[in-house]
mmCIF file of C-alpha atoms in Angstrom:
data_model
loop_
_atom_site.group_PDB
_atom_site.id
_atom_site.type_symbol
_atom_site.label_atom_id
_atom_site.label_comp_id
_atom_site.label_asym_id
_atom_site.label_seq_id
_atom_site.Cartn_x
_atom_site.Cartn_y
_atom_site.Cartn_z
ATOM 1 C CA MET A 1 3.684 27.316 -33.907
ATOM 2 C CA GLU A 2 3.653 23.924 -32.173
ATOM 3 C CA LYS A 3 0.278 22.954 -30.705
ATOM 4 C CA GLY A 4 1.774 22.231 -27.293
ATOM 5 C CA GLU A 5 3.639 25.526 -27.330
ATOM 6 C CA ALA A 6 0.699 27.667 -28.360
ATOM 7 C CA LYS A 7 0.144 30.617 -26.073
ATOM 8 C CA SER A 8 -3.210 31.545 -24.612
ATOM 9 C CA LYS A 9 -5.137 34.052 -26.653
ATOM 10 C CA LYS A 10 -8.007 36.297 -25.762
ATOM 11 C CA ALA A 11 -11.282 36.266 -27.663
ATOM 12 C CA GLY A 12 -13.915 38.662 -26.525
ATOM 13 C CA GLY A 13 -11.951 39.225 -23.330
ATOM 14 C CA ALA A 14 -11.902 35.500 -22.409
ATOM 15 C CA ARG A 15 -8.595 33.659 -22.076
ATOM 16 C CA LEU A 16 -8.388 30.402 -24.031
ATOM 17 C CA CYS A 17 -6.696 27.077 -23.348
ATOM 18 C CA CYS A 18 -2.977 27.362 -24.162
ATOM 19 C CA ILE A 19 -3.014 23.976 -25.924
ATOM 20 C CA CYS A 20 -6.118 23.944 -28.138
ATOM 21 C CA ASN A 21 -6.871 27.700 -28.184
ATOM 22 C CA GLU A 22 -10.542 26.815 -28.520
ATOM 23 C CA ARG A 23 -12.040 26.430 -25.043
ATOM 24 C CA ARG A 24 -11.767 28.382 -21.836
ATOM 25 C CA PRO A 25 -9.215 27.017 -19.327
ATOM 26 C CA VAL A 26 -10.501 25.483 -16.116
ATOM 27 C CA LEU A 27 -7.189 24.991 -14.291
ATOM 28 C CA LYS A 28 -3.570 26.088 -14.119
ATOM 29 C CA ARG A 29 -1.119 23.216 -13.848
ATOM 30 C CA PRO A 30 1.406 23.851 -11.033
ATOM 31 C CA LYS A 31 4.080 21.793 -12.821
ATOM 32 C CA THR A 32 3.985 23.631 -16.142
ATOM 33 C CA LEU A 33 1.930 26.755 -15.284
ATOM 34 C CA GLN A 34 -0.203 25.952 -18.336
ATOM 35 C CA GLN A 35 -3.796 27.161 -18.267
ATOM 36 C CA ILE A 36 -5.743 24.412 -19.974
ATOM 37 C CA CYS A 37 -9.305 23.298 -20.593
ATOM 38 C CA ARG A 38 -10.936 20.162 -19.236
ATOM 39 C CA GLU A 39 -10.602 18.139 -22.451
ATOM 40 C CA CYS A 40 -6.913 18.991 -22.895
ATOM 41 C CA PHE A 41 -6.291 18.092 -19.251
ATOM 42 C CA TYR A 42 -7.627 14.615 -19.962
ATOM 43 C CA ASP A 43 -5.297 14.245 -22.939
ATOM 44 C CA VAL A 44 -2.217 15.625 -21.181
ATOM 45 C CA PHE A 45 -2.799 13.629 -18.001
ATOM 46 C CA GLU A 46 -3.290 10.320 -19.824
ATOM 47 C CA GLU A 47 -0.433 10.899 -22.265
ATOM 48 C CA GLU A 48 2.031 11.693 -19.462
ATOM 49 C CA ILE A 49 1.134 8.444 -17.718
ATOM 50 C CA HIS A 50 1.524 6.531 -20.981
ATOM 51 C CA GLN A 51 4.969 8.055 -21.561
ATOM 52 C CA VAL A 52 6.095 7.150 -18.031
ATOM 53 C CA ILE A 53 4.950 3.557 -18.573
ATOM 54 C CA ILE A 54 6.744 3.297 -21.936
ATOM 55 C CA LYS A 55 9.917 5.158 -20.936
ATOM 56 C CA ASN A 56 10.415 3.132 -17.765
ATOM 57 C CA ARG A 57 9.207 -0.152 -19.289
ATOM 58 C CA LEU A 58 6.911 -0.704 -16.323
ATOM 59 C CA PHE A 59 4.997 -3.592 -17.887
ATOM 60 C CA LYS A 60 5.454 -6.436 -20.330
ATOM 61 C CA SER A 61 2.756 -7.837 -22.579
ATOM 62 C CA GLY A 62 0.967 -10.778 -20.981
ATOM 63 C CA GLU A 63 1.663 -9.756 -17.381
ATOM 64 C CA ARG A 64 -0.987 -10.104 -14.698
ATOM 65 C CA VAL A 65 -1.332 -6.780 -12.855
ATOM 66 C CA ALA A 66 -3.335 -6.195 -9.668
ATOM 67 C CA ILE A 67 -4.628 -2.677 -8.996
ATOM 68 C CA GLY A 68 -4.944 -1.822 -5.309
ATOM 69 C CA ALA A 69 -8.526 -0.499 -5.206
ATOM 70 C CA SER A 70 -9.833 1.258 -2.112
ATOM 71 C CA GLY A 71 -12.731 3.045 -3.782
ATOM 72 C CA GLY A 72 -11.063 6.443 -3.252
ATOM 73 C CA LYS A 73 -10.272 8.929 -6.011
ATOM 74 C CA ASP A 74 -6.588 7.987 -6.388
ATOM 75 C CA SER A 75 -7.138 4.257 -6.881
ATOM 76 C CA THR A 76 -10.268 4.895 -8.962
ATOM 77 C CA VAL A 77 -8.324 7.151 -11.344
ATOM 78 C CA LEU A 78 -5.554 4.553 -11.488
ATOM 79 C CA ALA A 79 -8.003 1.766 -12.334
ATOM 80 C CA TYR A 80 -9.758 3.831 -14.992
ATOM 81 C CA VAL A 81 -6.613 5.215 -16.651
ATOM 82 C CA LEU A 82 -4.682 1.943 -16.634
ATOM 83 C CA SER A 83 -7.613 0.005 -18.104
ATOM 84 C CA GLU A 84 -8.137 2.752 -20.706
ATOM 85 C CA LEU A 85 -4.447 2.929 -21.715
ATOM 86 C CA ASN A 86 -4.224 -0.860 -21.771
ATOM 87 C CA ARG A 87 -7.063 -0.919 -24.279
ATOM 88 C CA ARG A 88 -5.966 2.119 -26.273
ATOM 89 C CA HIS A 89 -2.276 1.259 -26.643
ATOM 90 C CA GLY A 90 -2.498 -2.520 -26.581
ATOM 91 C CA TYR A 91 -0.271 -3.161 -23.565
ATOM 92 C CA GLY A 92 -1.626 -6.703 -23.420
ATOM 93 C CA LEU A 93 -2.029 -6.663 -19.619
ATOM 94 C CA ASP A 94 -4.365 -8.886 -17.628
ATOM 95 C CA LEU A 95 -5.768 -6.440 -15.051
ATOM 96 C CA PHE A 96 -7.469 -7.157 -11.720
ATOM 97 C CA LEU A 97 -8.892 -5.079 -8.874
ATOM 98 C CA LEU A 98 -7.636 -6.039 -5.399
ATOM 99 C CA SER A 99 -9.428 -4.559 -2.363
ATOM 100 C CA ILE A 100 -8.778 -4.940 1.354
ATOM 101 C CA ASP A 101 -11.611 -4.919 3.865
ATOM 102 C CA GLU A 102 -10.091 -3.778 7.159
ATOM 103 C CA GLY A 103 -13.367 -4.255 8.986
ATOM 104 C CA ILE A 104 -14.100 -0.611 9.834
ATOM 105 C CA THR A 105 -17.819 -0.297 10.419
ATOM 106 C CA GLY A 106 -19.464 2.573 8.557
ATOM 107 C CA TYR A 107 -16.419 3.265 6.399
ATOM 108 C CA ARG A 108 -14.993 0.384 4.370
ATOM 109 C CA ASP A 109 -18.434 -1.147 3.749
ATOM 110 C CA ASP A 110 -19.472 1.904 1.723
ATOM 111 C CA SER A 111 -16.180 2.268 -0.154
ATOM 112 C CA LEU A 112 -16.288 -1.380 -1.226
ATOM 113 C CA GLU A 113 -19.654 -0.728 -2.848
ATOM 114 C CA THR A 114 -17.880 1.829 -5.027
ATOM 115 C CA VAL A 115 -15.197 -0.736 -5.935
ATOM 116 C CA LYS A 116 -17.912 -3.223 -6.898
ATOM 117 C CA ARG A 117 -19.399 -0.628 -9.237
ATOM 118 C CA ASN A 118 -15.918 -0.022 -10.684
ATOM 119 C CA GLU A 119 -15.689 -3.750 -11.355
ATOM 120 C CA LEU A 120 -18.735 -3.494 -13.603
ATOM 121 C CA GLN A 121 -17.850 -0.104 -15.114
ATOM 122 C CA TYR A 122 -14.308 -1.057 -16.157
ATOM 123 C CA GLY A 123 -14.881 -4.771 -16.725
ATOM 124 C CA LEU A 124 -12.104 -5.795 -14.324
ATOM 125 C CA PRO A 125 -12.292 -8.889 -12.064
ATOM 126 C CA LEU A 126 -12.410 -8.027 -8.344
ATOM 127 C CA GLN A 127 -10.839 -9.857 -5.387
ATOM 128 C CA ILE A 128 -11.687 -8.693 -1.841
ATOM 129 C CA LEU A 129 -9.629 -9.860 1.144
ATOM 130 C CA SER A 130 -10.558 -9.051 4.739
ATOM 131 C CA TYR A 131 -8.511 -8.662 7.917
ATOM 132 C CA LYS A 132 -10.958 -11.087 9.499
ATOM 133 C CA ASP A 133 -10.130 -13.839 7.020
ATOM 134 C CA LEU A 134 -6.381 -13.136 6.963
ATOM 135 C CA TYR A 135 -5.669 -12.395 10.627
ATOM 136 C CA GLY A 136 -8.748 -13.476 12.541
ATOM 137 C CA TRP A 137 -9.717 -9.975 13.691
ATOM 138 C CA THR A 138 -10.990 -6.705 12.246
ATOM 139 C CA MET A 139 -9.645 -3.174 12.603
ATOM 140 C CA ASP A 140 -12.573 -2.420 14.899
ATOM 141 C CA ASP A 141 -11.370 -5.272 17.137
ATOM 142 C CA ILE A 142 -7.846 -3.805 17.197
ATOM 143 C CA VAL A 143 -9.080 -0.330 18.134
ATOM 144 C CA LYS A 144 -11.109 -1.791 21.000
ATOM 145 C CA MET A 145 -7.900 -3.323 22.335
ATOM 146 C CA ILE A 146 -5.349 -0.526 21.776
ATOM 147 C CA GLY A 147 -7.536 2.593 21.696
ATOM 148 C CA LEU A 148 -7.441 5.387 19.132
ATOM 149 C CA LYS A 149 -3.729 6.233 19.483
ATOM 150 C CA ASN A 150 -1.386 4.823 16.807
ATOM 151 C CA ASN A 151 -4.107 2.629 15.293
ATOM 152 C CA CYS A 152 -3.341 3.926 11.774
ATOM 153 C CA THR A 153 0.194 2.556 12.113
ATOM 154 C CA PHE A 154 -1.195 -0.915 12.779
ATOM 155 C CA CYS A 155 -3.703 -0.618 9.960
ATOM 156 C CA GLY A 156 -1.126 0.567 7.411
ATOM 157 C CA VAL A 157 1.228 -2.327 8.105
ATOM 158 C CA PHE A 158 -1.560 -4.902 8.003
ATOM 159 C CA ARG A 159 -3.053 -3.451 4.822
ATOM 160 C CA ARG A 160 0.267 -3.553 2.952
ATOM 161 C CA GLN A 161 0.767 -7.158 4.014
ATOM 162 C CA ALA A 162 -2.800 -7.959 2.960
ATOM 163 C CA LEU A 163 -2.130 -6.466 -0.494
ATOM 164 C CA ASP A 164 1.000 -8.624 -0.801
ATOM 165 C CA ARG A 165 -0.968 -11.719 0.192
ATOM 166 C CA GLY A 166 -3.697 -10.829 -2.261
ATOM 167 C CA ALA A 167 -1.152 -10.390 -5.045
ATOM 168 C CA ALA A 168 0.300 -13.820 -4.238
ATOM 169 C CA LEU A 169 -3.194 -15.325 -4.195
ATOM 170 C CA LEU A 170 -3.971 -13.882 -7.626
ATOM 171 C CA LYS A 171 -0.501 -14.920 -8.848
ATOM 172 C CA VAL A 172 0.101 -11.494 -10.353
ATOM 173 C CA ASP A 173 3.385 -10.222 -11.717
ATOM 174 C CA LYS A 174 2.956 -6.664 -10.457
ATOM 175 C CA LEU A 175 0.878 -4.765 -7.897
ATOM 176 C CA VAL A 176 0.133 -1.075 -8.560
ATOM 177 C CA THR A 177 -1.275 1.514 -6.154
ATOM 178 C CA GLY A 178 -2.513 5.065 -6.708
ATOM 179 C CA HIS A 179 -1.022 8.133 -4.997
ATOM 180 C CA ASN A 180 -1.013 11.892 -5.550
ATOM 181 C CA ALA A 181 1.440 14.739 -5.009
ATOM 182 C CA ASP A 182 -0.028 15.528 -1.580
ATOM 183 C CA ASP A 183 0.738 11.967 -0.468
ATOM 184 C CA ILE A 184 4.374 12.431 -1.471
ATOM 185 C CA ALA A 185 4.643 15.826 0.254
ATOM 186 C CA GLU A 186 3.085 14.455 3.436
ATOM 187 C CA THR A 187 5.420 11.459 3.469
ATOM 188 C CA VAL A 188 8.528 13.614 2.966
ATOM 189 C CA LEU A 189 7.416 15.946 5.763
ATOM 190 C CA LEU A 190 6.631 13.007 8.073
ATOM 191 C CA ASN A 191 10.083 11.537 7.464
ATOM 192 C CA ILE A 192 11.670 14.886 8.340
ATOM 193 C CA LEU A 193 9.598 15.238 11.512
ATOM 194 C CA ARG A 194 10.555 11.693 12.510
ATOM 195 C CA GLY A 195 14.224 12.241 11.713
ATOM 196 C CA ASP A 196 13.993 9.677 8.909
ATOM 197 C CA ILE A 197 15.222 11.816 6.015
ATOM 198 C CA ALA A 198 16.304 8.968 3.715
ATOM 199 C CA SER A 199 13.491 6.807 4.015
ATOM 200 C CA HIS A 200 -8.421 15.220 -6.832
ATOM 201 C CA THR A 201 -8.916 17.109 -10.211
ATOM 202 C CA TYR A 202 -8.892 14.330 -12.745
ATOM 203 C CA ALA A 203 -11.491 12.243 -10.876
ATOM 204 C CA TYR A 204 -13.699 15.320 -10.403
ATOM 205 C CA PHE A 205 -13.618 16.356 -14.058
ATOM 206 C CA LYS A 206 -14.126 12.812 -15.331
ATOM 207 C CA LYS A 207 -17.019 12.360 -12.890
ATOM 208 C CA LEU A 208 -15.582 9.015 -11.828
ATOM 209 C CA ASP A 209 -17.489 7.056 -9.214
ATOM 210 C CA TYR A 210 -15.324 7.021 -6.073
ATOM 211 C CA PHE A 211 -15.670 7.037 -2.280
ATOM 212 C CA SER A 212 -14.348 10.183 -0.562
ATOM 213 C CA THR A 213 -15.116 10.006 3.169
ATOM 214 C CA GLU A 214 -12.125 9.936 5.551
ATOM 215 C CA CYS A 215 -11.608 6.863 7.695
ATOM 216 C CA ILE A 216 -13.271 7.353 11.092
ATOM 217 C CA TYR A 217 -9.965 6.646 12.853
ATOM 218 C CA SER A 218 -7.774 8.932 10.709
ATOM 219 C CA PRO A 219 -8.261 12.228 12.640
ATOM 220 C CA ASN A 220 -5.886 10.854 15.259
ATOM 221 C CA ALA A 221 -3.240 9.781 12.749
ATOM 222 C CA TYR A 222 0.146 11.532 12.825
ATOM 223 C CA ARG A 223 -0.090 12.043 9.064
ATOM 224 C CA GLY A 224 -3.102 14.269 9.679
ATOM 225 C CA PHE A 225 -0.902 16.931 11.272
ATOM 226 C CA ALA A 226 1.394 16.942 8.235
ATOM 227 C CA ARG A 227 -1.613 17.134 5.920
ATOM 228 C CA GLU A 228 -3.084 20.159 7.698
ATOM 229 C CA PHE A 229 0.315 21.894 7.799
ATOM 230 C CA ILE A 230 0.757 21.449 4.039
ATOM 231 C CA LYS A 231 -2.745 22.756 3.344
ATOM 232 C CA ASP A 232 -2.052 25.798 5.567
ATOM 233 C CA LEU A 233 1.049 26.499 3.476
ATOM 234 C CA GLU A 234 -0.990 26.175 0.290
ATOM 235 C CA ARG A 235 -3.552 28.665 1.573
ATOM 236 C CA LEU A 236 -0.779 31.143 2.386
ATOM 237 C CA ARG A 237 0.815 30.721 -1.023
ATOM 238 C CA PHE A 238 -2.306 30.814 -3.193
#
């Protein structure tokens, strides 16, 4: 029987991981319905990312790659996994952390402290660019002018441009950002609601150091309605 095809067995009434058949499962993967243990989740998660990188030829040896680092779980997982796979499989990439300081008092200051710790933990150089330096004003300044409505739209556009400018400053070949399945679902739903049809387990288990507080302006963002709707559907389903 293939290791990956091994079925869960019961020992003393306890179900075992369907991959190693040694440890108790801690999660059921929605994509495969596999019930697997923490250690096997690490292996499967990292190997799937490696296969995507190899199959799609995402990188070439010697390339300079900037990792968009916000301090949140998605970008923290991306930074950790990419640096680990780069070392393990010898991709030959020159990796950097690129962070954007929007100038949101009581929010971005704390998350950047996490990114600075990531810099030391993963041994990756860090470049921080601020709205103040790039545009002459902070996100707090913008909110004072326009109010709380639609401010996330402004921030999103400015942040993407700031990442592009940072990538140009670092003279990198590629810029990578971290996203999860909820992000994709929310974006698809938002596009439908707008009529524009065409347009946190790993970090927890690995005990990665990341910043998890929502932006103080995000409760008024349109995406928040899509997020809550999706979570309501999940509660009904599971």
